[in-house]
């Protein structure tokens, strides 16, 4: 239901075609193959491109949409591609946000730059970019606190974070990712 009716119908048709009369394992295999086929059509040709050294990615979105988890998965993919990744804990507001990012950092083998709880997220972002440059990291991924577009002070804070990143490394952030949950 989270995928939309056309996508759900297409996946269902593929499963019926490939696994009709099969057991649960056959249905799972057919569904996995159909989902992968759809995802491969929209995947960038080069996979995860990294422009700039370090390639700076700013991750933003609504509260609870999965930003930090997405960062962990991106860091794992960049790491698997042989890139050295540094994470920035720019969500200085949410309780345990830094700890969650540090757990992801440990899981995927990358360092996390963090500030103090309630501190300036722009300062954390700046420190992350500077540390990535100094340590020769290939990719720096910066987490931010969740926010809605109607929260003017938080949106202004986000603009400040982006400006400060650009001061730390001209042209950065090279990529800004908006993480949305399936319901949105």
XYZ file of N, CA and C in Angstrom, residues 26-146:
363
model
N 9.199 -19.251 -3.157
C 9.128 -18.855 -4.572
C 8.489 -17.478 -4.718
N 7.473 -17.217 -3.912
C 6.813 -15.906 -3.956
C 7.788 -14.817 -3.503
N 8.517 -15.059 -2.414
C 9.509 -14.079 -1.929
C 10.587 -13.825 -2.982
N 11.049 -14.883 -3.615
C 12.086 -14.744 -4.641
C 11.562 -13.933 -5.827
N 10.351 -14.207 -6.259
C 9.769 -13.471 -7.386
C 9.528 -12.014 -7.019
N 9.056 -11.771 -5.807
C 8.812 -10.393 -5.363
C 10.129 -9.626 -5.267
N 11.138 -10.248 -4.706
C 12.455 -9.595 -4.592
C 13.002 -9.238 -5.977
N 12.881 -10.164 -6.926
C 13.375 -9.909 -8.284
C 12.590 -8.775 -8.950
N 11.287 -8.731 -8.741
C 10.463 -7.678 -9.345
C 10.793 -6.311 -8.746
N 11.000 -6.260 -7.446
C 11.361 -4.992 -6.800
C 12.731 -4.529 -7.283
N 13.688 -5.442 -7.352
C 15.029 -5.079 -7.827
C 14.993 -4.565 -9.265
N 14.186 -5.190 -10.090
C 14.069 -4.737 -11.488
C 13.552 -3.305 -11.542
N 12.567 -2.975 -10.717
C 12.037 -1.603 -10.680
C 13.092 -0.628 -10.166
N 13.809 -1.013 -9.124
C 14.824 -0.121 -8.553
C 15.992 0.099 -9.505
N 16.380 -0.924 -10.228
C 17.504 -0.785 -11.165
C 17.199 0.198 -12.285
N 15.921 0.327 -12.644
C 15.556 1.278 -13.699
C 15.803 2.722 -13.292
N 15.752 3.017 -12.005
C 15.920 4.404 -11.547
C 17.267 4.640 -10.863
N 18.087 3.613 -10.748
C 19.393 3.769 -10.119
C 20.331 4.524 -11.057
N 21.083 5.471 -10.512
C 22.044 6.189 -11.355
C 23.024 5.218 -12.013
N 23.454 5.542 -13.205
C 24.321 4.658 -13.983
C 25.600 4.298 -13.245
N 26.215 5.243 -12.585
C 27.480 4.982 -11.899
C 27.321 4.521 -10.474
N 26.103 4.234 -10.036
C 25.883 3.882 -8.646
C 25.986 5.141 -7.798
N 26.732 5.069 -6.727
C 26.920 6.233 -5.870
C 28.111 7.031 -6.369
N 27.844 8.137 -7.009
C 28.917 8.989 -7.485
C 29.426 9.856 -6.349
N 30.695 10.147 -6.377
C 31.287 11.029 -5.378
C 32.016 12.139 -6.122
N 31.423 13.326 -6.122
C 31.997 14.491 -6.786
C 32.680 15.329 -5.723
N 33.889 15.745 -5.974
C 34.610 16.536 -4.978
C 35.313 15.641 -3.987
N 36.324 16.172 -3.380
C 37.058 15.402 -2.365
C 37.248 16.288 -1.166
N 36.574 16.084 -0.092
C 35.554 15.045 0.062
C 34.227 15.438 -0.583
N 33.478 14.420 -0.942
C 32.115 14.612 -1.451
C 31.234 14.815 -0.224
N 30.596 15.978 -0.115
C 29.810 16.301 1.077
C 28.330 16.125 0.779
N 27.672 15.329 1.619
C 26.252 15.041 1.485
C 25.544 15.583 2.729
N 24.551 16.426 2.521
C 23.730 16.960 3.601
C 22.395 16.231 3.557
N 21.998 15.634 4.684
C 20.777 14.833 4.731
C 19.744 15.538 5.602
N 18.557 15.726 5.031
C 17.500 16.415 5.771
C 16.166 15.743 5.542
N 15.189 16.107 6.365
C 13.850 15.541 6.233
C 13.030 15.794 7.471
N 11.825 15.265 7.460
C 10.875 15.413 8.549
C 11.283 14.495 9.700
N 10.869 14.846 10.902
C 11.141 14.027 12.081
C 10.673 12.591 11.859
N 11.536 11.633 12.173
C 11.150 10.235 12.118
C 11.088 9.619 10.731
N 11.625 10.305 9.738
C 11.522 9.780 8.370
C 12.608 8.748 8.053
N 13.626 8.648 8.895
C 14.675 7.657 8.671
C 15.984 8.235 8.172
N 16.249 9.491 8.480
C 17.482 10.151 8.011
C 18.734 9.437 8.517
N 18.784 9.186 9.805
C 19.993 8.602 10.389
C 20.210 7.179 9.887
N 19.157 6.423 9.763
C 19.266 5.059 9.229
C 19.718 5.096 7.772
N 19.180 6.028 7.002
C 19.591 6.182 5.606
C 21.073 6.529 5.531
N 21.539 7.388 6.426
C 22.954 7.747 6.465
C 23.810 6.516 6.727
N 23.380 5.682 7.654
C 24.124 4.448 7.932
C 24.215 3.556 6.711
N 23.128 3.444 5.978
C 23.113 2.608 4.774
C 23.982 3.213 3.672
N 23.914 4.547 3.515
C 24.766 5.212 2.523
C 26.239 5.044 2.871
N 26.557 5.207 4.140
C 27.948 5.053 4.581
C 28.440 3.637 4.295
N 27.596 2.656 4.529
C 27.972 1.263 4.251
C 28.222 1.058 2.761
N 27.378 1.630 1.903
C 27.556 1.480 0.456
C 28.820 2.177 -0.025
N 29.066 3.397 0.474
C 30.297 4.093 0.096
C 31.515 3.317 0.594
N 31.440 2.810 1.797
C 32.544 2.015 2.342
C 32.802 0.769 1.519
N 31.727 0.108 1.095
C 31.869 -1.097 0.268
C 32.490 -0.768 -1.081
N 32.328 0.486 -1.525
C 32.923 0.926 -2.792
C 34.376 1.367 -2.597
N 34.892 1.193 -1.380
C 36.291 1.514 -1.111
C 36.543 2.957 -0.715
N 35.481 3.680 -0.374
C 35.647 5.082 0.012
C 35.760 5.215 1.527
N 36.565 6.177 1.946
C 36.691 6.487 3.368
C 35.608 7.506 3.717
N 34.751 7.169 4.683
C 33.578 7.965 5.011
C 33.703 8.546 6.415
N 33.256 9.780 6.551
C 33.194 10.464 7.838
C 31.759 10.939 8.028
N 31.193 10.725 9.218
C 29.820 11.134 9.491
C 29.801 12.336 10.413
N 28.863 13.239 10.196
C 28.694 14.412 11.047
C 27.360 14.357 11.763
N 27.395 14.427 13.096
C 26.182 14.335 13.918
C 25.576 15.716 14.103
N 24.972 16.246 13.046
C 24.397 17.579 13.073
C 23.029 17.666 13.721
N 22.462 16.528 14.125
C 21.212 16.567 14.882
C 21.591 16.695 16.344
N 21.736 17.932 16.787
C 22.134 18.183 18.174
C 20.921 18.351 19.080
N 19.724 18.184 18.508
C 18.493 18.436 19.249
C 17.875 17.167 19.819
N 17.707 16.138 18.994
C 16.994 14.926 19.411
C 17.829 14.116 20.389
N 17.187 13.691 21.461
C 17.856 12.839 22.443
C 18.331 11.564 21.760
N 19.549 11.184 22.002
C 20.169 9.954 21.504
C 20.468 9.971 20.010
N 20.328 11.108 19.344
C 20.630 11.170 17.911
C 22.106 10.911 17.657
N 22.966 11.511 18.469
C 24.415 11.320 18.303
C 24.770 9.859 18.547
N 24.196 9.283 19.585
C 24.485 7.880 19.904
C 24.041 6.960 18.784
N 22.880 7.238 18.199
C 22.390 6.420 17.086
C 23.352 6.492 15.905
N 23.828 7.683 15.589
C 24.772 7.831 14.481
C 26.099 7.151 14.812
N 26.523 7.222 16.078
C 27.774 6.567 16.472
C 27.664 5.045 16.346
N 26.503 4.509 16.640
C 26.299 3.062 16.465
C 26.418 2.705 14.993
N 25.813 3.519 14.113
C 25.946 3.280 12.681
C 27.407 3.402 12.266
N 28.111 4.392 12.799
C 29.522 4.559 12.485
C 30.329 3.321 12.856
N 30.062 2.766 14.028
C 30.757 1.544 14.462
C 30.424 0.379 13.544
N 29.152 0.248 13.174
C 28.715 -0.857 12.314
C 29.414 -0.833 10.960
N 29.568 0.351 10.394
C 30.118 0.443 9.039
C 31.591 0.849 9.026
N 32.164 1.090 10.199
C 33.590 1.376 10.293
C 33.992 2.781 9.883
N 33.222 3.772 10.307
C 33.623 5.146 10.002
C 33.501 6.023 11.246
N 34.295 7.060 11.246
C 34.359 7.983 12.370
C 33.167 8.940 12.341
N 32.749 9.375 13.532
C 31.640 10.310 13.668
C 32.145 11.573 14.361
N 31.874 12.713 13.764
C 32.198 14.005 14.369
C 30.935 14.506 15.056
N 31.039 14.831 16.338
C 29.869 15.266 17.095
C 30.203 16.497 17.921
N 29.179 17.247 18.233
C 29.320 18.409 19.106
C 28.638 18.116 20.419
N 28.238 19.163 21.112
C 27.551 19.000 22.378
C 26.046 18.976 22.158
N 25.335 18.314 23.058
C 23.883 18.269 22.979
C 23.339 19.693 23.042
N 22.441 20.022 22.138
C 21.866 21.358 22.091
C 22.772 22.393 21.454
N 23.935 21.959 20.955
C 24.898 22.871 20.347
C 24.481 23.316 18.950
N 25.325 24.101 18.344
C 25.056 24.659 17.021
C 25.308 23.609 15.944
N 24.263 23.180 15.222
C 24.452 22.173 14.178
C 25.355 22.663 13.046
N 25.363 23.964 12.779
C 26.239 24.495 11.733
C 27.700 24.315 12.126
N 28.011 24.459 13.399
C 29.383 24.255 13.871
C 29.802 22.800 13.691
N 28.894 21.881 13.969
C 29.188 20.455 13.777
C 29.430 20.175 12.299
N 28.601 20.741 11.438
C 28.760 20.542 9.996
C 30.101 21.092 9.525
N 30.458 22.277 9.989
C 31.738 22.891 9.621
C 32.899 22.019 10.096
N 32.827 21.574 11.356
C 33.884 20.707 11.905
C 33.987 19.397 11.126
N 32.854 18.871 10.688
C 32.850 17.619 9.915
C 33.572 17.809 8.586
N 33.266 18.900 7.903
C 33.908 19.167 6.608
C 35.405 19.373 6.801
N 35.788 20.148 7.787
C 37.212 20.399 8.046
C 37.937 19.106 8.407
N 37.310 18.271 9.232
C 37.918 16.991 9.600
C 38.038 16.068 8.390
N 37.025 16.075 7.525
C 37.067 15.231 6.327
C 38.208 15.646 5.415
N 38.412 16.956 5.265
C 39.514 17.455 4.444
C 40.848 17.066 5.078
N 40.985 17.320 6.377
C 42.244 17.063 7.076
C 42.603 15.579 7.097
N 41.607 14.706 7.177
C 41.859 13.262 7.294
C 41.819 12.539 5.961
N 41.601 13.288 4.899
C 41.604 12.669 3.580
C 40.411 11.781 3.307
N 39.281 12.071 3.931
C 38.072 11.275 3.695
C 37.569 11.515 2.273
N 36.958 10.507 1.706
C 36.378 10.621 0.369
C 34.968 11.188 0.419
N 34.244 10.858 1.497
C 32.844 11.254 1.621
C 32.576 11.721 3.045
N 31.851 12.825 3.181
C 31.363 13.294 4.478
C 29.850 13.379 4.389
N 29.170 12.683 5.289
C 27.708 12.685 5.303
C 27.262 13.335 6.602
N 26.444 14.382 6.477
C 26.057 15.174 7.639
C 24.568 14.998 7.929
N 24.280 14.566 9.145
C 22.919 14.390 9.626
C 22.379 15.736 10.106
N 21.075 15.918 10.027
C 20.432 17.125 10.556
C 19.212 16.723 11.363
N 18.740 17.636 12.194
C 17.525 17.393 12.971
C 16.316 17.410 12.039
N 15.328 16.622 12.365
C 14.105 16.609 11.587
C 13.377 17.927 11.704
